[in-house]
Each structure stands twice: as structure tokens, then as C-alpha cells.
Amino acid sequence: MLSWPYAHLLINHFPVVLSVSALGVAILALLLERRGLWLTAMGALTVAGAFVYPVHLTGIEADEALRDPWYVHPSVIESHEDAGTLAMYVILVVGTFAAYSWWRSLKRPNEAVPGWMRAGIVAGALAAVTLVTYTAYLGGKIIHESPVLQLTHPPPGLPPGIVADTSHRAREPGALCADTAPQRIPAPTNRAINSSRATGRAQRNQSSNARSCARMRSVIPQIT
């Protein structure tokens, strides 16, 4: 079933790829003085302008559908949405200018592309690339900087089938955030250097897990 989040993921790369492509082709057109390259850059920006509103709309609807999930900082989604709104308005203007330039150039095949039009295409492509890159960066932070990814073990209470089998691990699933005393780790012996190193790693992991749980409790409610 096609949902709003899935629809957003399907189309959100079009303005990014088209804007970057338009900027690259526009730079080539400046260097090579090829009219066909200018037309290609205009076409790419025009299509980017056509895609940017559906991308923004699906993003807004995806946010409404998810309803601030517990595993994501709400401020990260809001920052991504604000940047996306600004990018949409700018790319709509750039796309409109590119569409007019494209139409005018096709109507006058024997006329060179005017300087003001070239400057507008290059500046518009540069602005579009800057904004969509920043928006995409913030979008990546929604998942890649989620507090839940800092956990080395799944939190307790997840439905069956969500978590992979961890019976081979020394610690039980869900023991990470249990309100219990730290595990006692035996001291290394002179005959077991490798065991000593493993003990040190276990102590560091235990400390890291405790810090992760503290961060999780400050961001999301405890899952029951």
C-alpha cells in the first residue's frame, strides 16, 4: 500500500538530482559555449520546478501521517520541513524562469542565448543546489541521528519478530536499559591477556550503554 511517507521517499530525489545536473551542465555550457547545453540546463531546472511542489506536499502529509514518532526528535523534522518550504519557493521561481528561457530559446533557434538568461540559469541552479542539498542533509538527520540508533541493544517491550535473535549474546535482549546494578566483570589474570582486553571493552560498552539509555529516557518515553 502506497503511504505518504513512502510516496515522499519515491520522489524526493528528483529536485536534488535535476538541480545538480542543471548546475553541472550550465558550467559546461559556460566553458564550451554550446547552445544545446544551455537548453539542457533549462530543461532540467524546469522539470525540477515541476517536481518540487509534489515533493513538498508529500513531505507535509508524511509528517502528519507519522505524528511525531517516538524514535525521532521533533525539532529535526521541523527543521527539515522549514528548509524544504524555502527550497520549494526558490525552485518554483527558478523553474518558472528556466521554463520561459527554454521556451524563448526554442522559439528563436538561430539566436544566441542572451547573457542575462545565462546568468539567471547559473545563479538559479546554484541557489537550487544549495537549498536542496541543505534540505536533504536535514532529512538524513531524521533517521541517521535518531536517539534509538545509539543503543547497542533493542529496548524492552518490542513486538515479536521486530528484533533479530540475540540469544547468542552474553546479555539478554532488553537488559540494556533495565534498572539493575552493573554486571560484575571478573578481573583479568596474568595468563589471559586477551580476556583482560575483552573485559576492558565490556566495561566501556557498559558505560556507553548507560549513557545511551539516559539520552533515550530524556527524548522518548519508556516502552512498556
CSV table of C-alpha atoms in Angstrom, one decimal:
chain,number,residue,atom,x,y,z
A,1,MET,CA,0.0,0.0,0.0
A,2,LEU,CA,1.4,3.4,-1.0
A,3,SER,CA,1.6,5.7,2.0
A,4,TRP,CA,2.5,9.3,2.3
A,5,PRO,CA,6.0,8.6,3.8
A,6,TYR,CA,6.7,6.1,1.0
A,7,ALA,CA,5.5,8.4,-1.7
A,8,HIS,CA,7.8,11.1,-0.3
A,9,LEU,CA,10.7,8.8,-0.4
A,10,LEU,CA,9.9,7.8,-4.0
A,11,ILE,CA,10.1,11.3,-5.5
A,12,ASN,CA,12.1,13.5,-3.1
A,13,HIS,CA,15.4,12.9,-5.0
A,14,PHE,CA,14.1,14.3,-8.3
A,15,PRO,CA,14.7,18.0,-7.4
A,16,VAL,CA,18.1,17.2,-6.0
A,17,VAL,CA,19.4,15.2,-9.0
A,18,LEU,CA,17.9,17.6,-11.5
A,19,SER,CA,19.2,20.7,-9.8
A,20,VAL,CA,22.7,19.2,-9.5
A,21,SER,CA,22.6,18.1,-13.1
A,22,ALA,CA,21.5,21.5,-14.3
A,23,LEU,CA,24.3,23.3,-12.4
A,24,GLY,CA,26.9,20.9,-13.9
A,25,VAL,CA,25.5,21.3,-17.4
A,26,ALA,CA,25.4,25.1,-17.0
A,27,ILE,CA,29.0,25.2,-16.0
A,28,LEU,CA,29.9,23.1,-19.1
A,29,ALA,CA,27.9,25.5,-21.2
A,30,LEU,CA,29.9,28.4,-19.9
A,31,LEU,CA,33.1,26.6,-20.7
A,32,LEU,CA,32.2,25.1,-24.1
A,33,GLU,CA,29.8,27.8,-25.4
A,34,ARG,CA,27.4,25.2,-26.6
A,35,ARG,CA,23.8,26.3,-27.1
A,36,GLY,CA,22.5,22.8,-26.6
A,37,LEU,CA,24.0,22.6,-23.2
A,38,TRP,CA,22.1,25.7,-22.1
A,39,LEU,CA,18.9,24.2,-23.4
A,40,THR,CA,19.6,21.1,-21.4
A,41,ALA,CA,20.2,23.1,-18.2
A,42,MET,CA,17.0,25.0,-18.7
A,43,GLY,CA,15.0,21.8,-19.2
A,44,ALA,CA,16.5,20.2,-16.1
A,45,LEU,CA,15.5,23.2,-14.0
A,46,THR,CA,12.1,23.3,-15.5
A,47,VAL,CA,11.4,19.7,-14.6
A,48,ALA,CA,12.9,20.3,-11.1
A,49,GLY,CA,10.4,23.1,-10.6
A,50,ALA,CA,7.6,20.7,-11.7
A,51,PHE,CA,8.6,18.1,-9.1
A,52,VAL,CA,9.3,20.4,-6.1
A,53,TYR,CA,5.7,21.0,-5.1
A,54,PRO,CA,4.7,17.3,-5.1
A,55,VAL,CA,7.8,16.6,-3.1
A,56,HIS,CA,6.9,19.2,-0.5
A,57,LEU,CA,3.3,18.2,-0.4
A,58,THR,CA,4.1,14.5,0.3
A,59,GLY,CA,6.6,15.6,2.9
A,60,ILE,CA,4.0,17.6,4.8
A,61,GLU,CA,1.5,14.7,4.6
A,62,ALA,CA,4.2,12.2,5.7
A,63,ASP,CA,4.8,14.3,8.8
A,64,GLU,CA,1.1,14.3,9.5
A,65,ALA,CA,0.8,10.6,9.0
A,66,LEU,CA,3.7,9.7,11.2
A,67,ARG,CA,2.5,12.0,14.1
A,68,ASP,CA,5.9,12.7,15.7
A,69,PRO,CA,7.2,9.1,16.1
A,70,TRP,CA,8.9,8.4,19.4
A,71,TYR,CA,12.2,7.5,17.8
A,72,VAL,CA,12.7,10.9,16.1
A,73,HIS,CA,13.5,14.3,17.5
A,74,PRO,CA,10.5,16.6,16.6
A,75,SER,CA,12.9,19.5,16.1
A,76,VAL,CA,14.7,17.7,13.4
A,77,ILE,CA,11.5,17.1,11.4
A,78,GLU,CA,10.6,20.8,11.8
A,79,SER,CA,14.0,22.0,10.6
A,80,HIS,CA,13.7,19.7,7.5
A,81,GLU,CA,10.2,21.0,6.8
A,82,ASP,CA,11.2,24.7,7.1
A,83,ALA,CA,14.2,24.2,4.8
A,84,GLY,CA,12.0,22.3,2.3
A,85,THR,CA,9.5,25.1,2.3
A,86,LEU,CA,12.2,27.7,1.4
A,87,ALA,CA,13.7,25.4,-1.2
A,88,MET,CA,10.2,24.9,-2.8
A,89,TYR,CA,9.6,28.6,-3.2
A,90,VAL,CA,13.0,29.2,-4.7
A,91,ILE,CA,12.9,26.3,-7.1
A,92,LEU,CA,9.5,27.3,-8.2
A,93,VAL,CA,10.8,30.7,-9.2
A,94,VAL,CA,13.9,29.2,-10.8
A,95,GLY,CA,11.9,26.6,-12.6
A,96,THR,CA,9.5,29.3,-14.0
A,97,PHE,CA,12.4,31.4,-15.2
A,98,ALA,CA,14.0,28.3,-16.8
A,99,ALA,CA,10.8,27.3,-18.5
A,100,TYR,CA,10.4,30.8,-20.0
A,101,SER,CA,14.1,30.8,-21.1
A,102,TRP,CA,13.7,27.3,-22.6
A,103,TRP,CA,10.5,28.3,-24.5
A,104,ARG,CA,12.1,31.5,-25.8
A,105,SER,CA,15.3,29.8,-26.9
A,106,LEU,CA,13.3,27.1,-28.8
A,107,LYS,CA,11.3,29.8,-30.5
A,108,ARG,CA,14.4,31.5,-31.7
A,109,PRO,CA,16.7,28.7,-32.7
A,110,ASN,CA,19.1,31.0,-34.6
A,111,GLU,CA,19.6,33.4,-31.8
A,112,ALA,CA,22.4,33.0,-29.2
A,113,VAL,CA,21.3,32.6,-25.6
A,114,PRO,CA,21.4,36.2,-24.1
A,115,GLY,CA,23.8,37.0,-21.3
A,116,TRP,CA,21.1,37.8,-18.8
A,117,MET,CA,19.5,34.5,-19.4
A,118,ARG,CA,22.8,32.6,-18.9
A,119,ALA,CA,23.4,34.5,-15.7
A,120,GLY,CA,19.9,33.7,-14.4
A,121,ILE,CA,20.3,30.0,-15.2
A,122,VAL,CA,23.7,29.7,-13.5
A,123,ALA,CA,22.5,31.7,-10.4
A,124,GLY,CA,19.2,29.8,-10.2
A,125,ALA,CA,20.9,26.4,-10.5
A,126,LEU,CA,23.4,27.4,-7.8
A,127,ALA,CA,20.7,28.5,-5.4
A,128,ALA,CA,18.6,25.4,-6.1
A,129,VAL,CA,21.6,23.1,-5.4
A,130,THR,CA,22.5,24.9,-2.2
A,131,LEU,CA,18.9,24.7,-0.8
A,132,VAL,CA,18.1,21.1,-1.8
A,133,THR,CA,21.5,19.9,-0.5
A,134,TYR,CA,20.8,21.5,2.9
A,135,THR,CA,17.3,20.2,2.9
A,136,ALA,CA,18.4,16.7,2.0
A,137,TYR,CA,21.1,16.9,4.8
A,138,LEU,CA,18.4,17.7,7.4
A,139,GLY,CA,16.2,15.0,6.0
A,140,GLY,CA,19.0,12.4,6.6
A,141,LYS,CA,19.4,13.5,10.2
A,142,ILE,CA,15.8,12.4,10.9
A,143,ILE,CA,16.9,8.8,10.8
A,144,HIS,CA,20.7,8.8,11.0
A,145,GLU,CA,20.8,10.9,14.2
A,146,SER,CA,17.8,9.2,15.8
A,147,PRO,CA,18.5,8.5,19.5
A,148,VAL,CA,17.4,4.9,19.1
A,149,LEU,CA,20.4,4.2,16.8
A,150,GLN,CA,22.7,5.0,19.7
A,151,LEU,CA,21.5,1.8,21.5
A,152,THR,CA,23.6,-1.3,21.1
A,153,HIS,CA,20.6,-3.5,22.2
A,154,PRO,CA,16.9,-3.1,21.4
A,155,PRO,CA,14.7,-1.5,24.1
A,156,PRO,CA,12.4,-3.9,26.0
A,157,GLY,CA,8.8,-4.4,25.0
A,158,LEU,CA,9.1,-4.6,21.2
A,159,PRO,CA,6.6,-6.8,19.4
A,160,PRO,CA,7.8,-10.3,18.4
A,161,GLY,CA,9.6,-10.5,15.1
A,162,ILE,CA,10.9,-6.9,15.2
A,163,VAL,CA,14.2,-7.8,16.8
A,164,ALA,CA,16.6,-10.4,15.5
A,165,ASP,CA,17.5,-13.3,17.6
A,166,THR,CA,20.1,-12.3,20.1
A,167,SER,CA,20.3,-15.4,22.2
A,168,HIS,CA,23.9,-15.9,21.2
A,169,ARG,CA,24.9,-12.7,23.1
A,170,ALA,CA,26.1,-12.8,26.6
A,171,ARG,CA,23.5,-10.4,27.7
A,172,GLU,CA,19.7,-10.9,27.4
A,173,PRO,CA,17.7,-8.7,25.0
A,174,GLY,CA,16.3,-5.7,26.7
A,175,ALA,CA,18.9,-5.8,29.5
A,176,LEU,CA,20.5,-2.6,28.3
A,177,CYS,CA,18.0,-0.2,29.9
A,178,ALA,CA,17.0,-2.4,32.9
A,179,ASP,CA,17.2,-0.7,36.2
A,180,THR,CA,19.7,-3.1,37.6
A,181,ALA,CA,23.1,-2.8,39.0
A,182,PRO,CA,26.1,-3.1,36.6
A,183,GLN,CA,27.2,-6.6,35.8
A,184,ARG,CA,30.3,-7.7,37.7
A,185,ILE,CA,33.1,-8.4,35.3
A,186,PRO,CA,35.9,-10.7,36.5
A,187,ALA,CA,39.3,-9.2,36.8
A,188,PRO,CA,41.9,-10.4,34.2
A,189,THR,CA,44.6,-12.8,35.1
A,190,ASN,CA,48.2,-12.9,34.1
A,191,ARG,CA,47.6,-15.9,31.8
A,192,ALA,CA,44.7,-14.3,30.0
A,193,ILE,CA,45.7,-11.1,28.3
A,194,ASN,CA,43.0,-11.4,25.6
A,195,SER,CA,40.4,-11.8,28.4
A,196,SER,CA,41.7,-8.7,30.0
A,197,ARG,CA,41.3,-6.7,26.8
A,198,ALA,CA,37.8,-8.1,26.4
A,199,THR,CA,37.0,-7.1,30.0
A,200,GLY,CA,38.1,-3.5,29.2
A,201,ARG,CA,35.9,-3.5,26.1
A,202,ALA,CA,32.9,-4.8,28.1
A,203,GLN,CA,33.4,-2.1,30.7
A,204,ARG,CA,33.5,0.6,28.1
A,205,ASN,CA,30.4,-0.8,26.4
A,206,GLN,CA,28.6,-0.9,29.7
A,207,SER,CA,29.3,2.7,30.3
A,208,SER,CA,28.3,3.6,26.8
A,209,ASN,CA,25.1,1.7,27.1
A,210,ALA,CA,24.2,3.6,30.3
A,211,ARG,CA,24.8,6.9,28.6
A,212,SER,CA,22.6,5.9,25.7
A,213,CYS,CA,19.8,4.8,28.0
A,214,ALA,CA,20.0,8.2,29.8
A,215,ARG,CA,19.7,10.0,26.4
A,216,MET,CA,16.8,7.8,25.3
A,217,ARG,CA,14.9,8.5,28.5
A,218,SER,CA,15.3,12.2,28.0
A,219,VAL,CA,13.8,12.0,24.5
A,220,ILE,CA,11.3,9.2,24.4
A,221,PRO,CA,9.0,7.6,26.9
A,222,GLN,CA,10.0,4.2,28.3
A,223,ILE,CA,8.4,1.5,26.1
A,224,THR,CA,6.2,-0.9,28.1
